[in-house]
PDB file of N, CA and C in Angstrom:
ATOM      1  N   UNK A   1       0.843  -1.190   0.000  1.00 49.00           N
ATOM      2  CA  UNK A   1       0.000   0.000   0.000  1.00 49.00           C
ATOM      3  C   UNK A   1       0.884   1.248   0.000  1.00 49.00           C
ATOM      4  N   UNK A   2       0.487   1.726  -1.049  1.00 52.00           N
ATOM      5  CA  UNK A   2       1.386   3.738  -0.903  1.00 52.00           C
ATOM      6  C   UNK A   2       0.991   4.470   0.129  1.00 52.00           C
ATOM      7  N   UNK A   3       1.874   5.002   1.102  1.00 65.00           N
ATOM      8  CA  UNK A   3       1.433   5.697   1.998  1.00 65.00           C
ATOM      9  C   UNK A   3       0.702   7.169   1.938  1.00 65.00           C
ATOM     10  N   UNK A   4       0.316   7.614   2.488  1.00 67.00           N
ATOM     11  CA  UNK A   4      -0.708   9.137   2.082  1.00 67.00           C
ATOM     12  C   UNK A   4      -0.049   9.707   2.777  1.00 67.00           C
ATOM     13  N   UNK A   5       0.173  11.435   2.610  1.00 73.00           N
ATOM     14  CA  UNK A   5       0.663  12.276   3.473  1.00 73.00           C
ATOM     15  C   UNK A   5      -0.524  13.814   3.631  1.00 73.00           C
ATOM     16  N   UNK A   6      -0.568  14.239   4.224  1.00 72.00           N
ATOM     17  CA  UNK A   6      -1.707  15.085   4.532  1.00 72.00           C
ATOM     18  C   UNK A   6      -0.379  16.919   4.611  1.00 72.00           C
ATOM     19  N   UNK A   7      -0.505  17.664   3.773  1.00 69.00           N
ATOM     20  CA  UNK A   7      -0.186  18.986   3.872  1.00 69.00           C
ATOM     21  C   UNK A   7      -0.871  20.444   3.363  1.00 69.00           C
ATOM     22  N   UNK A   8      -0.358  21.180   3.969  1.00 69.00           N
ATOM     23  CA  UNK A   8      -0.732  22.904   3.240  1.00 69.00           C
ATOM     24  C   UNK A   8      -0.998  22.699   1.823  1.00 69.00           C
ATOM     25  N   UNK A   9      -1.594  23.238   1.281  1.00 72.00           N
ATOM     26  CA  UNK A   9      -2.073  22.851  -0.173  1.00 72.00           C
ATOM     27  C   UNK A   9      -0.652  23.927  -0.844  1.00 72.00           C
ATOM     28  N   UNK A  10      -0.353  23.810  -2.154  1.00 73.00           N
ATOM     29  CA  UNK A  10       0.557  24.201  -2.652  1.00 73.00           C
ATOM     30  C   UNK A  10      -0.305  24.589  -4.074  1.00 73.00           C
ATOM     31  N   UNK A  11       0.532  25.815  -5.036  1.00 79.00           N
ATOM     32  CA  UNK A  11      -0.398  26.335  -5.927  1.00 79.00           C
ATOM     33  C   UNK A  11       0.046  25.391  -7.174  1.00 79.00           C
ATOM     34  N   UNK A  12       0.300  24.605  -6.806  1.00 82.00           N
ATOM     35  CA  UNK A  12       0.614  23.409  -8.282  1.00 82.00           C
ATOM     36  C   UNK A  12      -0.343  22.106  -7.712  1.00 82.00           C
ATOM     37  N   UNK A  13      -1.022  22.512  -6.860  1.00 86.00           N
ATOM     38  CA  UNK A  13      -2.060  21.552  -6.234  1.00 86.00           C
ATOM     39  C   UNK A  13      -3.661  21.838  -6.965  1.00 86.00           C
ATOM     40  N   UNK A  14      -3.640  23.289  -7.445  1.00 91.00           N
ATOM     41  CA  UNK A  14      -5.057  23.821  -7.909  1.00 91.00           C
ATOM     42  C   UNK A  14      -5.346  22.905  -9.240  1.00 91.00           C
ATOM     43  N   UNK A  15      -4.875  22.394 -10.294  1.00 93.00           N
ATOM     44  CA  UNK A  15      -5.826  21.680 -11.362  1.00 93.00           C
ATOM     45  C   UNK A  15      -6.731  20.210 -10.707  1.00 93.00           C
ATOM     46  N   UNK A  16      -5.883  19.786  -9.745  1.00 92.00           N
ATOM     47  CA  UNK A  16      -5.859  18.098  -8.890  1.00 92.00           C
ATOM     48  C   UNK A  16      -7.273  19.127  -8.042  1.00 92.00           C
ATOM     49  N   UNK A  17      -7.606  19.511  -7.359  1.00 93.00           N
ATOM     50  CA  UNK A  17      -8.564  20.098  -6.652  1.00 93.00           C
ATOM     51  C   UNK A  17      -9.714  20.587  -7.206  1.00 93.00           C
ATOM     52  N   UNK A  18      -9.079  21.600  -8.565  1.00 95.00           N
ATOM     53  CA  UNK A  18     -10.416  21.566  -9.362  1.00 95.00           C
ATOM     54  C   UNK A  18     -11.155  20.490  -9.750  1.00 95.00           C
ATOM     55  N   UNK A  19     -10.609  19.014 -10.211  1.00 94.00           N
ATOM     56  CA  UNK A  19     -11.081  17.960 -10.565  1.00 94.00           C
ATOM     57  C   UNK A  19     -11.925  17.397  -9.480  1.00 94.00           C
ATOM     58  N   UNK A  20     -11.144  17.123  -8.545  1.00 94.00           N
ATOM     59  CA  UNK A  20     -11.895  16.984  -7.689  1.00 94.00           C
ATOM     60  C   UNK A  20     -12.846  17.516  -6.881  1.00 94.00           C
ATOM     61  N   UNK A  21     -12.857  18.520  -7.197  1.00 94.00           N
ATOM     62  CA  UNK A  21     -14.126  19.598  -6.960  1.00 94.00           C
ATOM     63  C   UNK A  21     -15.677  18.756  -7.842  1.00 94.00           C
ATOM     64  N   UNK A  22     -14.835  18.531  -8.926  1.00 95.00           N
ATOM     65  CA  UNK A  22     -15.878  18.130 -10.121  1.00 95.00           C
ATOM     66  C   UNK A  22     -16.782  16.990  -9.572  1.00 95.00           C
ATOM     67  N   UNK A  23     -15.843  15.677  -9.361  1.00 91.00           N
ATOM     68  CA  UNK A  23     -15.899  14.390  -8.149  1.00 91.00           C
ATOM     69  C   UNK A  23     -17.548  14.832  -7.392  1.00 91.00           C
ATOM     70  N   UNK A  24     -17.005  16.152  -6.950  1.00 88.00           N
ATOM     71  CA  UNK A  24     -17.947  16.191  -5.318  1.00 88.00           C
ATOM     72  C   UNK A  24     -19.409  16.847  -6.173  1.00 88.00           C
ATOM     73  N   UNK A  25     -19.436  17.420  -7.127  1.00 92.00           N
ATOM     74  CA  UNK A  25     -20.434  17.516  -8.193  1.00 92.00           C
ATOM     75  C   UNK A  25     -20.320  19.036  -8.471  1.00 92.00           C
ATOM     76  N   UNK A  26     -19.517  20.071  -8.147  1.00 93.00           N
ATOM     77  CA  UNK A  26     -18.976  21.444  -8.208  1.00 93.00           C
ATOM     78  C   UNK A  26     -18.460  21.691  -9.374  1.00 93.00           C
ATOM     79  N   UNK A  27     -18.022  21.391 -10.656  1.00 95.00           N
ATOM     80  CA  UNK A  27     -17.386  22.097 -11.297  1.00 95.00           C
ATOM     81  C   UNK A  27     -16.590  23.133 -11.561  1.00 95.00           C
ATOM     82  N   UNK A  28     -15.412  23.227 -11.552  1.00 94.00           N
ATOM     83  CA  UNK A  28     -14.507  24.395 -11.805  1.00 94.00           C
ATOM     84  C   UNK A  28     -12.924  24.237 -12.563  1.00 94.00           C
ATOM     85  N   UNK A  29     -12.892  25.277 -13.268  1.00 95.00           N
ATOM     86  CA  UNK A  29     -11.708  25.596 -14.378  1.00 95.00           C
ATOM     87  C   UNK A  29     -10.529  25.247 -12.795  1.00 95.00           C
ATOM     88  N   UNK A  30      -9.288  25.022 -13.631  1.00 94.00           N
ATOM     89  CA  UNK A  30      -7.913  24.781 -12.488  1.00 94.00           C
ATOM     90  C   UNK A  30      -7.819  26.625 -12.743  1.00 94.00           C
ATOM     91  N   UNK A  31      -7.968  27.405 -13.169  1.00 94.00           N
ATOM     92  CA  UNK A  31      -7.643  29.075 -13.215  1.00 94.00           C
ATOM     93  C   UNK A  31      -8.474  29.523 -11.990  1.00 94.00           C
ATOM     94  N   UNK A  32      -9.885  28.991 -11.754  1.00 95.00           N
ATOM     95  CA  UNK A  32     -10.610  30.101 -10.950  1.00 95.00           C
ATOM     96  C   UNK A  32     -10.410  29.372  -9.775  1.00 95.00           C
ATOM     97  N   UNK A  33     -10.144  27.698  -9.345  1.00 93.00           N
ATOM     98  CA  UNK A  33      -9.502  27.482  -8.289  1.00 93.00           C
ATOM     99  C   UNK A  33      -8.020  27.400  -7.754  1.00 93.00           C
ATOM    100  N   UNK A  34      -7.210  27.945  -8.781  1.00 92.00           N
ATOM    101  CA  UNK A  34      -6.222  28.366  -8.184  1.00 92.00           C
ATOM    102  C   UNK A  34      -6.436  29.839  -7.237  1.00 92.00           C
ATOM    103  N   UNK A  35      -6.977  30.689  -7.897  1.00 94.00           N
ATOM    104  CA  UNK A  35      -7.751  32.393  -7.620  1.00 94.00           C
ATOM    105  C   UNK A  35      -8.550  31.855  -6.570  1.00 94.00           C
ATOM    106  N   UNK A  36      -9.027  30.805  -6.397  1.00 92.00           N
ATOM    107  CA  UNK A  36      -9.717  30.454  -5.270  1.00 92.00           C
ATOM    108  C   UNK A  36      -8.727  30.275  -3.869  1.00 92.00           C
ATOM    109  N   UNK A  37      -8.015  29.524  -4.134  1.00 89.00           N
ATOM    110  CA  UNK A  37      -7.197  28.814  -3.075  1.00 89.00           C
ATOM    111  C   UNK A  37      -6.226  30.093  -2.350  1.00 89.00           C
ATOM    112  N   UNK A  38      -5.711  30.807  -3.654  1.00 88.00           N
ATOM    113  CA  UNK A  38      -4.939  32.201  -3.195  1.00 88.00           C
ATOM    114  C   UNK A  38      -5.771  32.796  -2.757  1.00 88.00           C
ATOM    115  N   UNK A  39      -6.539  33.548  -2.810  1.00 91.00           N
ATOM    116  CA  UNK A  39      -7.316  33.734  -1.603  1.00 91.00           C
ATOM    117  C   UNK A  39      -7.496  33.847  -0.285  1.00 91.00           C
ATOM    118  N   UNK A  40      -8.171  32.703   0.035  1.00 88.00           N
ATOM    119  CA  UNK A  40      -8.060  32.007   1.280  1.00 88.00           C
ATOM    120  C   UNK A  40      -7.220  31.557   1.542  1.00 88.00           C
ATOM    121  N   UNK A  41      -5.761  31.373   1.166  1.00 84.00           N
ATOM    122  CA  UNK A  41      -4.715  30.874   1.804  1.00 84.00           C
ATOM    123  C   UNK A  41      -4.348  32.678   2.290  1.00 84.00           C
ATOM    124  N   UNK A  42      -5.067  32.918   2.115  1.00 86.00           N
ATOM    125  CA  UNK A  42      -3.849  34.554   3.211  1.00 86.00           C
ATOM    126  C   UNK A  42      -5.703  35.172   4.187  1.00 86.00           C
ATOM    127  N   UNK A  43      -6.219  33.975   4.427  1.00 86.00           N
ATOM    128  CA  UNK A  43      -7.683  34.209   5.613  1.00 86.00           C
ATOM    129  C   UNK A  43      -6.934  33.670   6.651  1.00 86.00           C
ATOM    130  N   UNK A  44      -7.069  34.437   7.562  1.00 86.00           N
ATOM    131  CA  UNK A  44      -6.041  33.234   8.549  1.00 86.00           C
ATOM    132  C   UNK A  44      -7.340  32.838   9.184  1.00 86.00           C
ATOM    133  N   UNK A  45      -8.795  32.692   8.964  1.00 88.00           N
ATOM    134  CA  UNK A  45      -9.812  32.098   9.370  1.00 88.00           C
ATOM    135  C   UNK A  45     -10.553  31.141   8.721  1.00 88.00           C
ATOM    136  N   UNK A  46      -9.298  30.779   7.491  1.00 88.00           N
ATOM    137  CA  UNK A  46      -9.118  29.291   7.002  1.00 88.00           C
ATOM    138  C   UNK A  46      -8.424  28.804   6.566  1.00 88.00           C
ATOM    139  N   UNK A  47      -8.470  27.418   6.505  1.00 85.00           N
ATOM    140  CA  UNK A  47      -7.455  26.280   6.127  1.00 85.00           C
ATOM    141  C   UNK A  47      -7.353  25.144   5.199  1.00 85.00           C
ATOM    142  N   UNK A  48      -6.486  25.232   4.401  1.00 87.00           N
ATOM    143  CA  UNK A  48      -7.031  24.352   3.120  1.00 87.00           C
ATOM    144  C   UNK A  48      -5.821  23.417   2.961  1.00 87.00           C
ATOM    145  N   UNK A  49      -6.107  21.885   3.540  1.00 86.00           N
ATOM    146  CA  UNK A  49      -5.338  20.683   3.173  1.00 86.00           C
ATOM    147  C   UNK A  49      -5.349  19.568   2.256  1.00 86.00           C
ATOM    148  N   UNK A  50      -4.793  19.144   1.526  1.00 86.00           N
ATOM    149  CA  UNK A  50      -4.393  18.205   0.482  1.00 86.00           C
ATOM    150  C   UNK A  50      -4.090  16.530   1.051  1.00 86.00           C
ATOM    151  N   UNK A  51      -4.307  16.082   0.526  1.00 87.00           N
ATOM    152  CA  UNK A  51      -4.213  14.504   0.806  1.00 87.00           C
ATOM    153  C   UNK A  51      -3.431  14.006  -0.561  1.00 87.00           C
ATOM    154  N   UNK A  52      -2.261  13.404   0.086  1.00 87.00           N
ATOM    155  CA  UNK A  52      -1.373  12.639  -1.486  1.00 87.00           C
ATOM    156  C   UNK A  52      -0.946  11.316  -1.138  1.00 87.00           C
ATOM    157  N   UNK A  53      -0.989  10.652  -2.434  1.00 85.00           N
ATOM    158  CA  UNK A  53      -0.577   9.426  -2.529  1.00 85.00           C
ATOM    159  C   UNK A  53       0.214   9.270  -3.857  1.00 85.00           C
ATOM    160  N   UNK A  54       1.258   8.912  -3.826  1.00 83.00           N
ATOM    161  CA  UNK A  54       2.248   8.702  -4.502  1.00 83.00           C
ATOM    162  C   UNK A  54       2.076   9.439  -5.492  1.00 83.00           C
ATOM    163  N   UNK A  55       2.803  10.970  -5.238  1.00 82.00           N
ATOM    164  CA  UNK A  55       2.916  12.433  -5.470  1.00 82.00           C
ATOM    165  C   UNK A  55       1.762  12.823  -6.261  1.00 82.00           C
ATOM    166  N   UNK A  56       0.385  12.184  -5.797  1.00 86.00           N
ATOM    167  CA  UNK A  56      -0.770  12.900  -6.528  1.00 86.00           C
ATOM    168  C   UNK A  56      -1.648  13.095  -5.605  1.00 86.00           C
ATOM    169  N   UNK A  57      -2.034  14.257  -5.909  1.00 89.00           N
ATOM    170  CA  UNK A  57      -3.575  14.887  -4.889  1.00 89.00           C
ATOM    171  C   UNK A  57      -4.302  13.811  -4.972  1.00 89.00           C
ATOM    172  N   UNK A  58      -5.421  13.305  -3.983  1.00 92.00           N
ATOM    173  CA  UNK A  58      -6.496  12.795  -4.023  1.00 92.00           C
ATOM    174  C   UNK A  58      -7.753  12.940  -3.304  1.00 92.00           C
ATOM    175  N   UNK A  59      -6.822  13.752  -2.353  1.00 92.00           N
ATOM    176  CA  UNK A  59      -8.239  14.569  -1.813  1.00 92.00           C
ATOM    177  C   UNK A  59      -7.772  15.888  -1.334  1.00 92.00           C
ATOM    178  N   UNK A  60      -8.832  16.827  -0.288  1.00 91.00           N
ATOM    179  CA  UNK A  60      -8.326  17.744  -0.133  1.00 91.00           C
ATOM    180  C   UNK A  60      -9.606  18.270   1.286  1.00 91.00           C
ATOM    181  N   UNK A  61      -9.357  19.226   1.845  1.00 90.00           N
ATOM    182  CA  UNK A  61     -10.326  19.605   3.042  1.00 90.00           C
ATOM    183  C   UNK A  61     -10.162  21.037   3.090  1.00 90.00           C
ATOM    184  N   UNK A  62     -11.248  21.745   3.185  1.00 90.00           N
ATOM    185  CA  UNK A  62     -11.345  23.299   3.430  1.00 90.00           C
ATOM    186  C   UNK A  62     -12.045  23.498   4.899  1.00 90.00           C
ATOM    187  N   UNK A  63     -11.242  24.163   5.650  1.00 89.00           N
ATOM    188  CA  UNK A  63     -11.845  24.414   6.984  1.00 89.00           C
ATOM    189  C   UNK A  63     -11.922  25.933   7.263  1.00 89.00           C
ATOM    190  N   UNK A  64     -12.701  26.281   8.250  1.00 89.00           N
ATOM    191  CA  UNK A  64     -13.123  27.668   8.176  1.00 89.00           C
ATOM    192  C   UNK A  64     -13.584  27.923   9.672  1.00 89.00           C
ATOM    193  N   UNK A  65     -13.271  29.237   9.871  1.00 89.00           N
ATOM    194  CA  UNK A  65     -13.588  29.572  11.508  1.00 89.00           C
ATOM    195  C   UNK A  65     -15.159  30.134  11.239  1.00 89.00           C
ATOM    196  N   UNK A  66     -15.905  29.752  12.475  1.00 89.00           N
ATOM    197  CA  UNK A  66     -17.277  29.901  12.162  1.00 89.00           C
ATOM    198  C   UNK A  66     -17.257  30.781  13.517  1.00 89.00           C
ATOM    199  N   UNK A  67     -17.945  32.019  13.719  1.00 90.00           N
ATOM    200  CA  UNK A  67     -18.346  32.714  15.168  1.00 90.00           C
ATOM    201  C   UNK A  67     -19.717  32.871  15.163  1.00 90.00           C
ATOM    202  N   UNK A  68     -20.710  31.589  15.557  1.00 90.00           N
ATOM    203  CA  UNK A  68     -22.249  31.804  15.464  1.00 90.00           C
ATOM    204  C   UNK A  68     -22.614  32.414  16.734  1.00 90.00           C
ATOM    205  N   UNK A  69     -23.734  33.035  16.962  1.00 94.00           N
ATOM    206  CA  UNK A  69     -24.149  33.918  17.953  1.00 94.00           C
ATOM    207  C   UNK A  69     -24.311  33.410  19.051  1.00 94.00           C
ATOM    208  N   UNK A  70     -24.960  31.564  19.122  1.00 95.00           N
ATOM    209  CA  UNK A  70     -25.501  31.048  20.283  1.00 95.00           C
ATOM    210  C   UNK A  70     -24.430  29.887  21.187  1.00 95.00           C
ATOM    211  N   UNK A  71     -23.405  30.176  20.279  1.00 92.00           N
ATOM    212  CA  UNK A  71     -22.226  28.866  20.440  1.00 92.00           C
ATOM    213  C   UNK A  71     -21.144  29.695  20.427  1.00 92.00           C
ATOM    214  N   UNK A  72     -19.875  29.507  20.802  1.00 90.00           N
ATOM    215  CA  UNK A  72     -18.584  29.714  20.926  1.00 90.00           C
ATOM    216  C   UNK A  72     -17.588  29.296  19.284  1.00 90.00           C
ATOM    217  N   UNK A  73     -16.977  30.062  19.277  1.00 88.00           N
ATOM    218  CA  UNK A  73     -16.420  29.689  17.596  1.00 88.00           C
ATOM    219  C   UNK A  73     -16.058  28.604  17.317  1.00 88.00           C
ATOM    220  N   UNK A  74     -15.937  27.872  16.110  1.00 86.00           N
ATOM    221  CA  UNK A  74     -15.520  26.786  16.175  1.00 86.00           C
ATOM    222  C   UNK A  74     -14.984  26.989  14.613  1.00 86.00           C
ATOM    223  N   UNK A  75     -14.292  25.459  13.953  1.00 86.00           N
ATOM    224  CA  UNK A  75     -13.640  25.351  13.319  1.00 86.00           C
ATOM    225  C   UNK A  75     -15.156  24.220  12.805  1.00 86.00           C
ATOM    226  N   UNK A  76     -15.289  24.579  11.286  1.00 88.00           N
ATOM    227  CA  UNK A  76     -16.066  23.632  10.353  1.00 88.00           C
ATOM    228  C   UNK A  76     -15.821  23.541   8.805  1.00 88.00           C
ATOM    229  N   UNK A  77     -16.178  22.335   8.700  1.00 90.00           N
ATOM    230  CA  UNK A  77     -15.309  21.985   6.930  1.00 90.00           C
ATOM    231  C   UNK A  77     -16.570  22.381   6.139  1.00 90.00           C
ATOM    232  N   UNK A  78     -15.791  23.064   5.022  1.00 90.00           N
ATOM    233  CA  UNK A  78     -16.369  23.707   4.591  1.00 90.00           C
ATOM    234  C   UNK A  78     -16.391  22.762   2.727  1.00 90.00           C
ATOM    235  N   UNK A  79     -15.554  21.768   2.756  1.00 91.00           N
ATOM    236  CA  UNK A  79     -15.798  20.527   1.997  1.00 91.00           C
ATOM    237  C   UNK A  79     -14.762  19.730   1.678  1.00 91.00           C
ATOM    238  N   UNK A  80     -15.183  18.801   1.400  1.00 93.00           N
ATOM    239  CA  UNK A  80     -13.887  17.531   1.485  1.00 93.00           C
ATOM    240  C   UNK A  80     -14.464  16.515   0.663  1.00 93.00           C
ATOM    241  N   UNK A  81     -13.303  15.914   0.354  1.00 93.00           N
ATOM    242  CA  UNK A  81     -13.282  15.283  -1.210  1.00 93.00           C
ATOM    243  C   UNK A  81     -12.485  14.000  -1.154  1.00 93.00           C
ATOM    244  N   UNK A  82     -12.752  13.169  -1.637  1.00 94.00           N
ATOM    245  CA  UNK A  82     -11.454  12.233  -2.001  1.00 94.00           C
ATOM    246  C   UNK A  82     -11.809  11.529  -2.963  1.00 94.00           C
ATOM    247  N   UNK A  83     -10.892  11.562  -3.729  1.00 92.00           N
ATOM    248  CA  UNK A  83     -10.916  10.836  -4.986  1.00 92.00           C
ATOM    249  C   UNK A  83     -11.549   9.343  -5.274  1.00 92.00           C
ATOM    250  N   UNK A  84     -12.469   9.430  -6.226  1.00 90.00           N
ATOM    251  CA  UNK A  84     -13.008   7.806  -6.004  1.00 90.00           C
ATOM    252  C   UNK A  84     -12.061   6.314  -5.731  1.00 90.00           C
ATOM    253  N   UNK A  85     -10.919   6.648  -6.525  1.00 88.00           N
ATOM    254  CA  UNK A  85      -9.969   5.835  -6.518  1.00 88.00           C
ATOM    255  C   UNK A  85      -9.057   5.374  -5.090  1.00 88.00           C
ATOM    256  N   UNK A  86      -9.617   6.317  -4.095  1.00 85.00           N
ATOM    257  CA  UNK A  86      -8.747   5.894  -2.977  1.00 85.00           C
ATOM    258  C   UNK A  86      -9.754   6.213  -1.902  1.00 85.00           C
ATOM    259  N   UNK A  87     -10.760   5.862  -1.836  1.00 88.00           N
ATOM    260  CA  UNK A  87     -11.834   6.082  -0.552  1.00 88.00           C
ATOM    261  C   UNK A  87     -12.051   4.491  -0.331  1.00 88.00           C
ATOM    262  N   UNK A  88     -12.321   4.846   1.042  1.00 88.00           N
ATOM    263  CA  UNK A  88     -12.656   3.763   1.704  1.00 88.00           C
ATOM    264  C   UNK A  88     -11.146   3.289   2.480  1.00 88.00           C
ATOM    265  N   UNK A  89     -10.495   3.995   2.591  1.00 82.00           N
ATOM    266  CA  UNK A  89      -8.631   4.135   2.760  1.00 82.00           C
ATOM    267  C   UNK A  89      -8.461   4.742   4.197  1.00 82.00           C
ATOM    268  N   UNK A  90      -9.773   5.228   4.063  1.00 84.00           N
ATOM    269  CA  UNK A  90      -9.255   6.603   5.753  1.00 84.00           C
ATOM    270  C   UNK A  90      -8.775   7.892   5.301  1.00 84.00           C
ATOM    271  N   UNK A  91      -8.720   8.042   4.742  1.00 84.00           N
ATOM    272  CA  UNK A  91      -7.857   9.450   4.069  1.00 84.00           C
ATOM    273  C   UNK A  91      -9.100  10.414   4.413  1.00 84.00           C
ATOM    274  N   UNK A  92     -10.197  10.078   4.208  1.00 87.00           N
ATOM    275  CA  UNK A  92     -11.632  11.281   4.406  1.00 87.00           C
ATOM    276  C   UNK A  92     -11.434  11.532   6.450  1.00 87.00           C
ATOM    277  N   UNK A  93     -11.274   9.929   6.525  1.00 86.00           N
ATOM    278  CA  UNK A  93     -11.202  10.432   8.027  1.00 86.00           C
ATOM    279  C   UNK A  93     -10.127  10.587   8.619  1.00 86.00           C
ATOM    280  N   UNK A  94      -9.102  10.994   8.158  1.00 85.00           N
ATOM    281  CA  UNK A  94      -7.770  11.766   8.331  1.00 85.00           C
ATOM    282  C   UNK A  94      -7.574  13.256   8.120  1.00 85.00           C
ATOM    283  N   UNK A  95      -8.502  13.224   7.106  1.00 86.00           N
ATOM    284  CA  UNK A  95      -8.872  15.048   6.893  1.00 86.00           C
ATOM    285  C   UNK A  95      -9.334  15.614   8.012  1.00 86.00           C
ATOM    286  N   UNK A  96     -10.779  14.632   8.462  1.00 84.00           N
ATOM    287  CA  UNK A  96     -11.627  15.223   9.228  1.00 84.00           C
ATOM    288  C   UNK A  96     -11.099  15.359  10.661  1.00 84.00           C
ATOM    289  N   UNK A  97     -10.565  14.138  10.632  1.00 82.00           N
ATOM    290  CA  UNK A  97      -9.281  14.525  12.135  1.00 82.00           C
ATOM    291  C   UNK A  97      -8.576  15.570  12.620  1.00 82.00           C
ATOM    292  N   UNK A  98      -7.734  16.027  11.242  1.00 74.00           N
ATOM    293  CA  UNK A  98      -7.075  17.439  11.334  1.00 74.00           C
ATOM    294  C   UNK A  98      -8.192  18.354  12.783  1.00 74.00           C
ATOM    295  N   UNK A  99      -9.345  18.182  12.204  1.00 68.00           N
ATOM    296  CA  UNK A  99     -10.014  19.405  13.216  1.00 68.00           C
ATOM    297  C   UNK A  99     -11.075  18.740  14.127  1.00 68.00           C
ATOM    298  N   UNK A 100     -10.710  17.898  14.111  1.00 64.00           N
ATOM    299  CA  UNK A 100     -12.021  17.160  15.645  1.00 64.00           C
ATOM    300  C   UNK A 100     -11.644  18.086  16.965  1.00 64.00           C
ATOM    301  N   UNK A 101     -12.442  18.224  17.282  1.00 54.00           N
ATOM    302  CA  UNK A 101     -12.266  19.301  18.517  1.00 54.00           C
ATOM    303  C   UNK A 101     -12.556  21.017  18.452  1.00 54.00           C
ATOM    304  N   UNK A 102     -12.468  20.527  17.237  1.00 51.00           N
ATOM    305  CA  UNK A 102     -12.740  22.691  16.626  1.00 51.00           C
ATOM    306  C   UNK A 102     -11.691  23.484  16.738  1.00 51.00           C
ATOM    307  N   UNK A 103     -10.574  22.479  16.811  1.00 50.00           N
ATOM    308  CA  UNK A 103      -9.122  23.491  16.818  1.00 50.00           C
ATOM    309  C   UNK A 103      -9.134  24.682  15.505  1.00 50.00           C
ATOM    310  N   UNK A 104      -8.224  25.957  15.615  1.00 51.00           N
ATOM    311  CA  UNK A 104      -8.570  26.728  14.237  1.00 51.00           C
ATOM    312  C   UNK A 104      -8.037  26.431  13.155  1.00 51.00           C
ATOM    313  N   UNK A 105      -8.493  26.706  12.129  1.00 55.00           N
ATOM    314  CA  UNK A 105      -8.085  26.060  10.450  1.00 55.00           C
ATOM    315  C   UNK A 105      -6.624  25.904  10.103  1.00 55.00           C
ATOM    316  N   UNK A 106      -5.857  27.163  10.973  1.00 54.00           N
ATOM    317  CA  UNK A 106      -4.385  27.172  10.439  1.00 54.00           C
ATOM    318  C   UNK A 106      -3.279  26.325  11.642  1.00 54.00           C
ATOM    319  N   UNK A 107      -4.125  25.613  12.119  1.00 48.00           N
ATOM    320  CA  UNK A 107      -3.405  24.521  13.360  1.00 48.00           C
ATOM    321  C   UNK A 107      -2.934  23.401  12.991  1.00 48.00           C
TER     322      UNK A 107
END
């Protein structure tokens, strides 16, 4: 089995994300999610991680600080993906790990 590694998304990561955007039923050009990802990579009230397996994206997780009125802030994904080809692996619940507890997006 190829091992997976979980990091900061990188801007040679945006065409692998757009696709997989597609996957989750979203559609988008690799141009407007790269413009996407830059972005929010300079929110420091979110966090956007990549999932790889033998040097290819296959999934990815967007997390985001939420401050609702009746609750205390928390940290919630804002979507997550993994490639059909490697689910059922743990990799979805390795993403979701990153933030169990509601730690903040850039933790």
């Amino acid at each position: 089995m190829i091992k997976s590694t979980v990091c900061l998304w990188f801007e040679r990561d945006a065409e692998a994300a757009a696709l997989l955007s597609a996957e989750l039923g979203y559609p988008v050009d690799a141009s407007t999610m790269r413009a996407r990802l830059a972005h929010l990579s300079h929110q420091d009230d979110h966090g956007i991680f990549v999932a790889c397996r033998g040097g290819r994206v296959v999934g990815w997780v967007h997390v985001l600080a939420t401050h609702p009125l009746q609750a205390a802030p928390r940290a919630e994904i804002g979507g997550l993906v993994v490639s059909a080809d490697s689910r059922s692996g743990g990799l979805g619940a390795a993403l979701v790990a990153l933030y169990s507890g509601g730690k903040s997006p850039r933790t």
